[in-house]
Coordinates of C-alpha atoms and ligand atoms in Angstrom, one line a residue:
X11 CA 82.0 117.5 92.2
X12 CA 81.0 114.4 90.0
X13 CA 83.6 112.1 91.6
X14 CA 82.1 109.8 94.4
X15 CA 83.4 109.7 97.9
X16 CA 82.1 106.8 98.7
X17 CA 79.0 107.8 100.6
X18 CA 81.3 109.2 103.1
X19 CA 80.2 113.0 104.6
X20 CA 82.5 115.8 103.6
X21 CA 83.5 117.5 100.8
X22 CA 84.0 118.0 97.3
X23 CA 86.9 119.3 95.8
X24 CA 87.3 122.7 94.9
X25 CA 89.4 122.6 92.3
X26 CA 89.5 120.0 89.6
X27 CA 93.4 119.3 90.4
X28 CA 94.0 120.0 93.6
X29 CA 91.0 119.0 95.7
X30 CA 90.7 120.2 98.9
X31 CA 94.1 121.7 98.7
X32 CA 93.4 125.7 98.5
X33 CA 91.0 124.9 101.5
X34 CA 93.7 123.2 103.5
X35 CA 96.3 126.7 102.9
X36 CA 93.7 129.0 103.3
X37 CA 92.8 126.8 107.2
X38 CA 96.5 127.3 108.1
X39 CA 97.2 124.0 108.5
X40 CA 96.1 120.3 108.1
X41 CA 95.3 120.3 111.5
X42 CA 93.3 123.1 111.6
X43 CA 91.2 122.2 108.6
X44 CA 90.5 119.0 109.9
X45 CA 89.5 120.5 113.6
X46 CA 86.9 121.7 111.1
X47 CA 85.8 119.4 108.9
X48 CA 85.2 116.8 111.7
X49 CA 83.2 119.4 114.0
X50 CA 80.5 120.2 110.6
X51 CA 80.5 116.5 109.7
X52 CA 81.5 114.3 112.4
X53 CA 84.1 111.2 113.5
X54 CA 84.4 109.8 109.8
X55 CA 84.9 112.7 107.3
X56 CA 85.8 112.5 103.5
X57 CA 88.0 115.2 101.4
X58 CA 90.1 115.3 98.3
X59 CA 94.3 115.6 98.2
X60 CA 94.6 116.2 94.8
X61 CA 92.8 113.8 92.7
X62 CA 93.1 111.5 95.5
X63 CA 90.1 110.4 98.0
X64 CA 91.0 110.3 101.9
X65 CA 89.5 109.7 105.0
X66 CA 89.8 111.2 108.3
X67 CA 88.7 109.3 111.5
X68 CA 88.2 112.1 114.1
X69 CA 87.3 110.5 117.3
X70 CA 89.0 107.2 119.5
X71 CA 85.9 105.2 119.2
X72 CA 86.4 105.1 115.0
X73 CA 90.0 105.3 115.6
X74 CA 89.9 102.1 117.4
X75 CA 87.7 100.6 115.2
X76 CA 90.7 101.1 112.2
X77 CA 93.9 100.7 114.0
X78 CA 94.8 97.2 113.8
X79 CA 97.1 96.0 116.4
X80 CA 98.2 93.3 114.2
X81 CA 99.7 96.1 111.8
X82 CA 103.3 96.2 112.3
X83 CA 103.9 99.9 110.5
X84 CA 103.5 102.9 112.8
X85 CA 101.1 105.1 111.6
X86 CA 103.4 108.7 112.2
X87 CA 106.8 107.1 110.4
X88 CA 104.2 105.2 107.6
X89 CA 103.3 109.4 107.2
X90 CA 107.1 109.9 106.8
X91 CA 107.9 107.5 104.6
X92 CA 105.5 108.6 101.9
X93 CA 106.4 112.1 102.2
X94 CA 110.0 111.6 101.7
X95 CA 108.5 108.9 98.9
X96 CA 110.7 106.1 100.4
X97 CA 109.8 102.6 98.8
X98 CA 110.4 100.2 101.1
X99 CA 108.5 97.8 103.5
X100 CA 105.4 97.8 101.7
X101 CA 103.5 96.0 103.8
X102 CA 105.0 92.9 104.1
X103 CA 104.5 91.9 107.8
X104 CA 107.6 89.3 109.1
X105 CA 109.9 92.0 107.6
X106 CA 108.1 94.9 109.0
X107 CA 108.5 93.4 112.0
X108 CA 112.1 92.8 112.0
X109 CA 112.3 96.4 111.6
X110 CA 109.9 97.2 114.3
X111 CA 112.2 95.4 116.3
X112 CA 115.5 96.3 115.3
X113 CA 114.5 99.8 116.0
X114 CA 112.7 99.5 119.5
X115 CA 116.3 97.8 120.2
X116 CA 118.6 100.5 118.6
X117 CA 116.6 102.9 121.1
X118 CA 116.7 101.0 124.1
X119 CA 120.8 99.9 123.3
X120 CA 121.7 103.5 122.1
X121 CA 119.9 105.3 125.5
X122 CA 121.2 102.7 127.6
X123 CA 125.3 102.8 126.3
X124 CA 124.8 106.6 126.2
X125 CA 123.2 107.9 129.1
X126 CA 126.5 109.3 130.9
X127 CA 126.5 111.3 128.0
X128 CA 122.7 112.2 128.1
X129 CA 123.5 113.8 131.9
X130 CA 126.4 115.0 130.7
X131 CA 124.7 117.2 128.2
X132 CA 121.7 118.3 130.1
X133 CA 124.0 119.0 133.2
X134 CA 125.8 121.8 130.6
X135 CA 122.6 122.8 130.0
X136 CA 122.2 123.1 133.6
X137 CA 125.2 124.9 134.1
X138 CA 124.6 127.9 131.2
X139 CA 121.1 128.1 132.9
X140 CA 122.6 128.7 136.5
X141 CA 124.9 131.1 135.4
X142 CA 121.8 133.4 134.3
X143 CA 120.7 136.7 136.1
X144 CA 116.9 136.1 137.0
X145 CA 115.6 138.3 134.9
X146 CA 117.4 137.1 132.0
X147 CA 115.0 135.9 129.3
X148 CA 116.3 132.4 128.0
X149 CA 115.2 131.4 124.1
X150 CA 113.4 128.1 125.0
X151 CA 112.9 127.3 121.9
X152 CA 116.9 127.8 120.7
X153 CA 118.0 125.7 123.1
X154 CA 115.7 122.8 123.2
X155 CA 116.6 122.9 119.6
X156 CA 120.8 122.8 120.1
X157 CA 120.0 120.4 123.4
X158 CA 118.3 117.7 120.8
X159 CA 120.4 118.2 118.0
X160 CA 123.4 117.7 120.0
X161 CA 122.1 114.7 122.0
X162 CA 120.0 113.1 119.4
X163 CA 122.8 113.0 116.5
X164 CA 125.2 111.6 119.0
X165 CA 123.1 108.8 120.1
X166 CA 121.9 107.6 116.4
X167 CA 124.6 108.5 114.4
X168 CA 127.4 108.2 116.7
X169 CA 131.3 110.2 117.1
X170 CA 131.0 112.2 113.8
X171 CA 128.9 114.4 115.7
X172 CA 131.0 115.2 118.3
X173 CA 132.4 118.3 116.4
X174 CA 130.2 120.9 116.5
X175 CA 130.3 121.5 112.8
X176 CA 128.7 118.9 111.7
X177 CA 125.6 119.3 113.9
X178 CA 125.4 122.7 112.8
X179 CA 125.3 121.6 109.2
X180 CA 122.6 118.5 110.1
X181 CA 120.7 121.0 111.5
X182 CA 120.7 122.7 108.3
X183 CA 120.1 120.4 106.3
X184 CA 117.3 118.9 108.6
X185 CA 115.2 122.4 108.7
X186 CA 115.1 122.1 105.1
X187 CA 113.9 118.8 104.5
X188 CA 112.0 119.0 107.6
X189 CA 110.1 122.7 106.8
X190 CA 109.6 120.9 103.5
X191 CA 108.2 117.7 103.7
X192 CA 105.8 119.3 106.7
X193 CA 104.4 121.9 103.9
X194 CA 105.5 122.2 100.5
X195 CA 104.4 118.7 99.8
X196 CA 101.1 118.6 101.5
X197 CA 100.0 121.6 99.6
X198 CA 101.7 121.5 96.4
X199 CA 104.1 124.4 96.4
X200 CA 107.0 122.3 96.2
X201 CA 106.5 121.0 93.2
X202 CA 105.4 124.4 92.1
X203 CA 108.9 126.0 92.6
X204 CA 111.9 125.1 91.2
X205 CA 114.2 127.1 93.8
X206 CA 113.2 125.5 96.5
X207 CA 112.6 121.7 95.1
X208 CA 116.4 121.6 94.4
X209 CA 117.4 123.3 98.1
X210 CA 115.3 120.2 99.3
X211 CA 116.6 118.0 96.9
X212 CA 120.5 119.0 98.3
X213 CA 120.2 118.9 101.7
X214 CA 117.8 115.3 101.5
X215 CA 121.1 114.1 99.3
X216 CA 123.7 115.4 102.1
X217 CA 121.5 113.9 105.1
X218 CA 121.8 110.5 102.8
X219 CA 125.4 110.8 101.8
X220 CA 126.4 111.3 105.6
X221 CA 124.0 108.4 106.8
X222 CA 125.5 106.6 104.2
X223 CA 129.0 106.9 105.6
X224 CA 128.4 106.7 109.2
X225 CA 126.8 103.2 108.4
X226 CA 129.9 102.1 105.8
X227 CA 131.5 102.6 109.0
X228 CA 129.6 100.6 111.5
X229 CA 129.8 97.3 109.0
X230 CA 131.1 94.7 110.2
X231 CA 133.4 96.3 113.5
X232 CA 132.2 96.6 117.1
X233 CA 132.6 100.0 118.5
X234 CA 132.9 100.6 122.4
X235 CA 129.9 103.1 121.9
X236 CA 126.4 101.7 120.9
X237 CA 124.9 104.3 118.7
X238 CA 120.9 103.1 117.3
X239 CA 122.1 102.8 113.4
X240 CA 124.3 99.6 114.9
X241 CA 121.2 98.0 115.5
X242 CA 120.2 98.0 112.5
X243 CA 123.4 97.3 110.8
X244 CA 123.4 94.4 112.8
X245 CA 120.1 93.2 111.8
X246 CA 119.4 91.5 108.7
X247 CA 118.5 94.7 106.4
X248 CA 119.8 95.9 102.9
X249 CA 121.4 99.2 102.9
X250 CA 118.4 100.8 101.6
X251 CA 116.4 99.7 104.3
X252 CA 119.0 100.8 107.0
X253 CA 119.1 104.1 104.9
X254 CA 115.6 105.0 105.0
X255 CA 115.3 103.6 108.4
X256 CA 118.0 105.6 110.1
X257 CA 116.6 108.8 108.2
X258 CA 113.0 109.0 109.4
X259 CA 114.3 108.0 112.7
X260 CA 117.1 110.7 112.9
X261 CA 114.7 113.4 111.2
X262 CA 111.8 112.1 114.0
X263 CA 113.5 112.0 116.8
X264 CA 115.4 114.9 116.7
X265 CA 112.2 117.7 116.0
X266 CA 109.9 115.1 118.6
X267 CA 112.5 115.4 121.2
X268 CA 113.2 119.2 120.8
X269 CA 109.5 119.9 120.9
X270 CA 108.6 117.4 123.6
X271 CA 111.5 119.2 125.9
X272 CA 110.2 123.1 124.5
X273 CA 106.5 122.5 125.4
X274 CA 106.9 120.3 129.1
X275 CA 108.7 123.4 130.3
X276 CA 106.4 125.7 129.0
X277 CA 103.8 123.8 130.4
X278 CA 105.5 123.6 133.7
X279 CA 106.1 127.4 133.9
X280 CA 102.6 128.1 133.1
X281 CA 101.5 125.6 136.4
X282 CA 103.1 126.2 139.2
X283 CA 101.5 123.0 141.1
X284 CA 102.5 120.8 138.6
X285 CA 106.3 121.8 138.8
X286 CA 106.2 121.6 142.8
X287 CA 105.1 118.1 142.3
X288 CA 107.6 117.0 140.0
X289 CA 110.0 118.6 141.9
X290 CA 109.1 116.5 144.9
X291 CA 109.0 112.9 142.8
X292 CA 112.3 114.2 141.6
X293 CA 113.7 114.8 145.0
X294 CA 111.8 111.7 146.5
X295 CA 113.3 109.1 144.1
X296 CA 116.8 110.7 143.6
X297 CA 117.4 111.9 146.8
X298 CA 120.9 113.2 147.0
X299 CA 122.3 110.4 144.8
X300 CA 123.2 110.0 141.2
X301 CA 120.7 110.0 138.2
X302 CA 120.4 106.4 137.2
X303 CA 118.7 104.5 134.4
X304 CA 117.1 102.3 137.0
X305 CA 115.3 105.2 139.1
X306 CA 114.5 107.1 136.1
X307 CA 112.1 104.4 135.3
X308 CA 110.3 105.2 138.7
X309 CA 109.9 109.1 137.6
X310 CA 105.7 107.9 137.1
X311 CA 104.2 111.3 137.9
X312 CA 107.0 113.0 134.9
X313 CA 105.3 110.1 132.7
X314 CA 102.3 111.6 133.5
X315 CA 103.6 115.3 132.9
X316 CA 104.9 114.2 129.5
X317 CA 102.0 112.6 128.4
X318 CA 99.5 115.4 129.2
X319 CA 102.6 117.7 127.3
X320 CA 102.0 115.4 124.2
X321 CA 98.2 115.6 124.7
X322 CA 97.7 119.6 125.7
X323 CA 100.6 120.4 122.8
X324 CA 98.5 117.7 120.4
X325 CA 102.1 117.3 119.7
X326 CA 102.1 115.2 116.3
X327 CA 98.3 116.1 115.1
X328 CA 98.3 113.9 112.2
X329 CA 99.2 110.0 111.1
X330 CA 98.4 108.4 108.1
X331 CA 97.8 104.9 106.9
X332 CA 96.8 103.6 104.1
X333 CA 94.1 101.3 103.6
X334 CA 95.5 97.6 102.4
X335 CA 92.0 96.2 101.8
X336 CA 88.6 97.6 101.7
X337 CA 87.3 98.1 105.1
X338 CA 84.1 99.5 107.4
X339 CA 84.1 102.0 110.1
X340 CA 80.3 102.3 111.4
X341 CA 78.2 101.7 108.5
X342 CA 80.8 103.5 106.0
X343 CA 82.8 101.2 103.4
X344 CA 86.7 102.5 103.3
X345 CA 88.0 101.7 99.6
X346 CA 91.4 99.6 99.0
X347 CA 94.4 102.6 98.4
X348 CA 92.4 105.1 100.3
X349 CA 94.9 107.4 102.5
X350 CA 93.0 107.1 106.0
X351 CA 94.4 109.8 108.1
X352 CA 94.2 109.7 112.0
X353 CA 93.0 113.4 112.5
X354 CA 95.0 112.6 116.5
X355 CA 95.2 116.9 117.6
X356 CA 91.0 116.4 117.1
X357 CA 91.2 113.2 119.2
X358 CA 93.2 114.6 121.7
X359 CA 91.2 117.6 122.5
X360 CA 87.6 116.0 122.5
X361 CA 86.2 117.1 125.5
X362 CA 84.2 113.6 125.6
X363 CA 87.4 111.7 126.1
X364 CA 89.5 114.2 128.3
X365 CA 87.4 116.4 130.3
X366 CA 88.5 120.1 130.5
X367 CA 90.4 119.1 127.1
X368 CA 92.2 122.4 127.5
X369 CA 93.2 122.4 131.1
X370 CA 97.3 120.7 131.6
X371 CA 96.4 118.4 133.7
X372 CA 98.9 115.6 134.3
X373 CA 96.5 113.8 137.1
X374 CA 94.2 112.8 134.5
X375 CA 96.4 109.7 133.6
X376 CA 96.5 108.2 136.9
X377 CA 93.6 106.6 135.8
X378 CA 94.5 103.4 134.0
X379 CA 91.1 103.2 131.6
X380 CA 92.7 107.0 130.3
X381 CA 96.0 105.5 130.0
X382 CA 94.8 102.7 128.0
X383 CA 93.1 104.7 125.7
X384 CA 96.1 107.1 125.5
X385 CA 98.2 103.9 124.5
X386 CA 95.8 102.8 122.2
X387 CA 96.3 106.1 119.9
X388 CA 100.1 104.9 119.9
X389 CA 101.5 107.6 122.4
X390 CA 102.4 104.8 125.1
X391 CA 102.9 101.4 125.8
X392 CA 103.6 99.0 123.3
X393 CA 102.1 100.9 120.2
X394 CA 104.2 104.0 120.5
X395 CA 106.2 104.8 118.0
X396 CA 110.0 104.5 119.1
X397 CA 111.0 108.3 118.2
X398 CA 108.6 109.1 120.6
X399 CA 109.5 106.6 123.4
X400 CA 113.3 107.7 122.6
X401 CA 112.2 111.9 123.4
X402 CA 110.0 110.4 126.7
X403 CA 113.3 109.1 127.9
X404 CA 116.2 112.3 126.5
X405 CA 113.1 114.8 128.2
X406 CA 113.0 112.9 131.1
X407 CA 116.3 113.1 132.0
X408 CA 117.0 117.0 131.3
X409 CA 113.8 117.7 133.6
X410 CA 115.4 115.4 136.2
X411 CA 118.5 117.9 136.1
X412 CA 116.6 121.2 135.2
X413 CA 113.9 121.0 138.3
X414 CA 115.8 120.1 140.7
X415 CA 118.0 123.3 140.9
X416 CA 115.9 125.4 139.2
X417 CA 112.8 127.0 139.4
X418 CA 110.9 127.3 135.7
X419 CA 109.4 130.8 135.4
X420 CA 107.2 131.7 132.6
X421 CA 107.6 135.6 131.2
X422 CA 104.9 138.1 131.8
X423 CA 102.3 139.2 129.2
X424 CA 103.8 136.1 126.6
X425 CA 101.2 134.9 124.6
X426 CA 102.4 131.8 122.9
X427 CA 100.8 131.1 119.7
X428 CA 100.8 127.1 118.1
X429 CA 101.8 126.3 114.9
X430 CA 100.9 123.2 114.0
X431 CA 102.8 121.2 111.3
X432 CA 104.1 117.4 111.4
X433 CA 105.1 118.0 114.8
X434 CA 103.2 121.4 116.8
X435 CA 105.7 124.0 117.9
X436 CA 105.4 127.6 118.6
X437 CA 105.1 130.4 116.1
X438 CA 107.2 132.6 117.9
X439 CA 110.3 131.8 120.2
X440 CA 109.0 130.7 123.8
X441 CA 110.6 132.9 126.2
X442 CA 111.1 131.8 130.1
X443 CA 113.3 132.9 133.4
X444 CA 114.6 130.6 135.6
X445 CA 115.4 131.1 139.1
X446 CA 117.9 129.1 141.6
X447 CA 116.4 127.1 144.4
X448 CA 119.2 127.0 146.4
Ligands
NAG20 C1 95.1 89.8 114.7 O1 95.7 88.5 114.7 C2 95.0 87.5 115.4 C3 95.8 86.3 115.5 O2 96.5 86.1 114.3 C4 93.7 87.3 114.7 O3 92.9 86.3 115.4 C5 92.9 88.6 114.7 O4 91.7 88.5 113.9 C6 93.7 89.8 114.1 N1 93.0 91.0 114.2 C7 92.8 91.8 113.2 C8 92.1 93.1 113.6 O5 93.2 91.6 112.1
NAG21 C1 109.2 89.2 103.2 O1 110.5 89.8 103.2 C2 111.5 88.8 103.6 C3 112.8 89.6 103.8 O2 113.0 90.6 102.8 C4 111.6 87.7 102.5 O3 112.6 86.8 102.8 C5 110.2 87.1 102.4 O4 110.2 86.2 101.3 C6 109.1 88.1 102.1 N1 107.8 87.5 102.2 C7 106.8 87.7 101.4 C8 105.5 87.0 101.7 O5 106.9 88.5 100.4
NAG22 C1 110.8 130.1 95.3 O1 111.5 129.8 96.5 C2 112.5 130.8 96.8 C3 113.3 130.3 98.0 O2 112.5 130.0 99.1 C4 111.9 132.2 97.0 O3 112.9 133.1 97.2 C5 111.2 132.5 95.7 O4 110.5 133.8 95.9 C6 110.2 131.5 95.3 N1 109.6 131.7 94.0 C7 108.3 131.8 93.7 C8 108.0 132.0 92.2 O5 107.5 131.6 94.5
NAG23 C1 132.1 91.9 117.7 O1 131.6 91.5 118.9 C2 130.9 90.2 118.7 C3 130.2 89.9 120.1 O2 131.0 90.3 121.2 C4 131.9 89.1 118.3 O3 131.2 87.9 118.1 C5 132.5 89.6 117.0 O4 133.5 88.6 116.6 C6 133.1 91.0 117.1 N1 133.5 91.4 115.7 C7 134.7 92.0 115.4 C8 134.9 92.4 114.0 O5 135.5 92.3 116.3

């Protein structure tokens, strides 16, 4: 309790050690705690990770006041990097943003070269679904998962993933890195057990080792296929950087997608108004003809859908940044090296920014002054982050094919409980029916 936090309301910790950590646990999550913290102290709140002082910004008006749109690093894959302890791009800007760039190309190149393959995949998808008794219960979690694996490895990491084998094993490899780096980090336990430090330490090494390969590969020979690590082996990075860079994005996009896909259907079975809509932009804009790039791009009420999905789901809760030089948010002084987090699941359900915070309500961002300030948290337009602008466009497309043959029927009685990690899922499988329309 003697160490300062700057002046800043909050805590102290409760443990000399770990800080704030038994009180994060015993919350249930980051998230949760933070949901918290910010309603008994307000916008700017202080705690303790560890020995280590941070600040969480709770509501847009401070948020704004601390993102910089200058700042090249995106706050969510600046969360990653630390947590997987990567080194790189440390903060220096002209080479942040050549890899800003090279990655917003490697997903526009990488959707565009391999959208046959997108449909192709959703339309299997399709297919399984159609062949479905109505009252059978499909496991929307399961397959959202094996949809996005499939897809997602393909696009970044190209042909090696076309045998099955290999996804399974990424998928492996990926829960464990991914179920650790979401927990056993942020509250210690990692470190704490030897067992499960080297399982993490295994399948981070095998990720690597295969990343490592595929972009050996790519070096210096043009493939007829444009996957996104080409991008970057095309750019002007050392193999480190297109190592770490290809990792978070591969790790990202793959759990970002998945979810994104698992909780717009939910959504959409849980609001039957909502679906008829999109079912009618979908029919309106694609008509009897083919599903192209071109008139995706004119899907705007699916935009909507999706961003009131990321909103309702408070989809990635947290960010992180952390602070380069000292800095003032209201009349509060943020110290040089303090981790700032962006506390975005409280942001996103305070009721003075979105009315009814906890109603789905895609209509909301027809207003442009709401989607300005959706953007300005980094979940569209120009700041998102481009694992999330690559799962707009991979969800987009499988709705496109789902709704219009399908209807999307929630189950009964279901109660589906969130857990809320790096990325919010469900605790339980999400269970749904679907029924032909014609
Ligand atoms: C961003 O950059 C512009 C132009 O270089 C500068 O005028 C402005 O002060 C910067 N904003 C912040 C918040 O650093
Ligand atoms: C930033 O990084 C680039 C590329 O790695 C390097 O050429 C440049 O000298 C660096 N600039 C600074 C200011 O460190
Ligand atoms: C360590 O982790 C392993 C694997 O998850 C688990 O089986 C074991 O019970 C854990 N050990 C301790 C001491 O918590
Ligand atoms: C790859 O394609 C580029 C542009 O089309 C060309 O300039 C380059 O020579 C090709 N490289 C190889 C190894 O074929």
């Amino acid at each position: 309790a003697s160490r300062q936090a700057a002046g800043i309301p909050g805590i102290t910790p409760t443990e000399e050690k770990d800080g704030n950590l038994p009180d994060i646990v015993n919350s249930g999550s980051l998230h949760e705690f933070l949901v918290n913290l910010h309603e008994r102290y307000g916008p700017v709140v202080s705690f303790w990770f560890g020995r280590r002082l941070v600040v969480s910004l709770g509501t847009v008006d401070v948020l704004k006041q601390h993102i910089n749109p200058n700042k090249t690093s995106d706050p969510f894959e600046t969360m990653l990097k630390s947590l997987l302890r990567y080194q790189s791009g440390g903060g220096n800007v002209s080479e942040n943003q050549m890899r800003k760039k090279l990655c917003e190309n490697g997903v526009t190149n990488s959707l565009k070269s391999n959208f046959a393959f997108l449909l192709k995949l959703s339309e299997e998808l399709l297919d399984k679904w159609l062949s479905y008794p109505e009252t059978q219960h499909v496991p929307l979690s399961q397959h959202m998962l094996g949809f996005a694996m499939k897809s997602v490895t393909q696009m970044v990491m190209g042909s090696t993933f076309e045998n099955d084998q290999e996804v399974i094993r990424f998928q492996k490899n990926h829960g464990t890195v991914w179920s650790e780096i979401g927990k056993g980090f942020l509250d210690g336990s990692l470190d704490k057990n030897t067992t499960r430090k080297k399982q993490y330490e295994d399948a981070l090494m095998q990720l690597e080792s295969v990343l490592r390969n595929i972009i050996k590969e790519r070096k210096g020979r043009n493939f007829s296929q444009h996957i996104f690590i080409d991008s970057l082996v095309k750019g002007n990075l050392n193999d480190q950087q297109i190592l770490e860079d290809s990792m978070i994005f591969s790790l990202a996009s793959c759990i970002i997608t998945a979810k994104l896909c698992t909780w717009a259907i939910c959504f959409l079975t849980t609001s039957e108004e909502v679906q008829k809509n999109l079912y009618e932009e979908i029919n309106q804009v694609f008509g009897n003809g083919p599903i192209t790039p071109e008139k995706i791009e004119q899907l705007r009420y699916c935009q909507h859908v999706l961003c009131e999905t990321v909103r309702t789901a408070k989809l990635t809760p947290v960010s992180a940044q952390l602070q380069d030089i000292e800095g003032k948010i209201d009349q509060f002084i943020i110290p040089r090296e303090t981790l700032v987090l962006y506390a975005l699941g409280v942001v996103l359900q305070d009721p003075n920014t979105w009315p009814s915070p906890h109603k789905f309500d895609p209509d909301r961002f027809d207003d442009e002054l709401v989607m300005k300030t959706f953007s300005s948290l980094g979940f569209s337009g120009t700041q998102e982050c481009p694992e999330l602008r690559f799962a707009y466009m991979v969800t987009t497309v499988l709705l496109s094919v789902l709704v219009k043959r399908l209807h999307l029927l929630s189950v009964e009685g279901q109660v589906i409980e969130t857990k809320y990690e790096l990325v919010t899922s469900s605790r339980e499988e999400a269970w749904i029916t679907v029924s032909k329309r014609y």
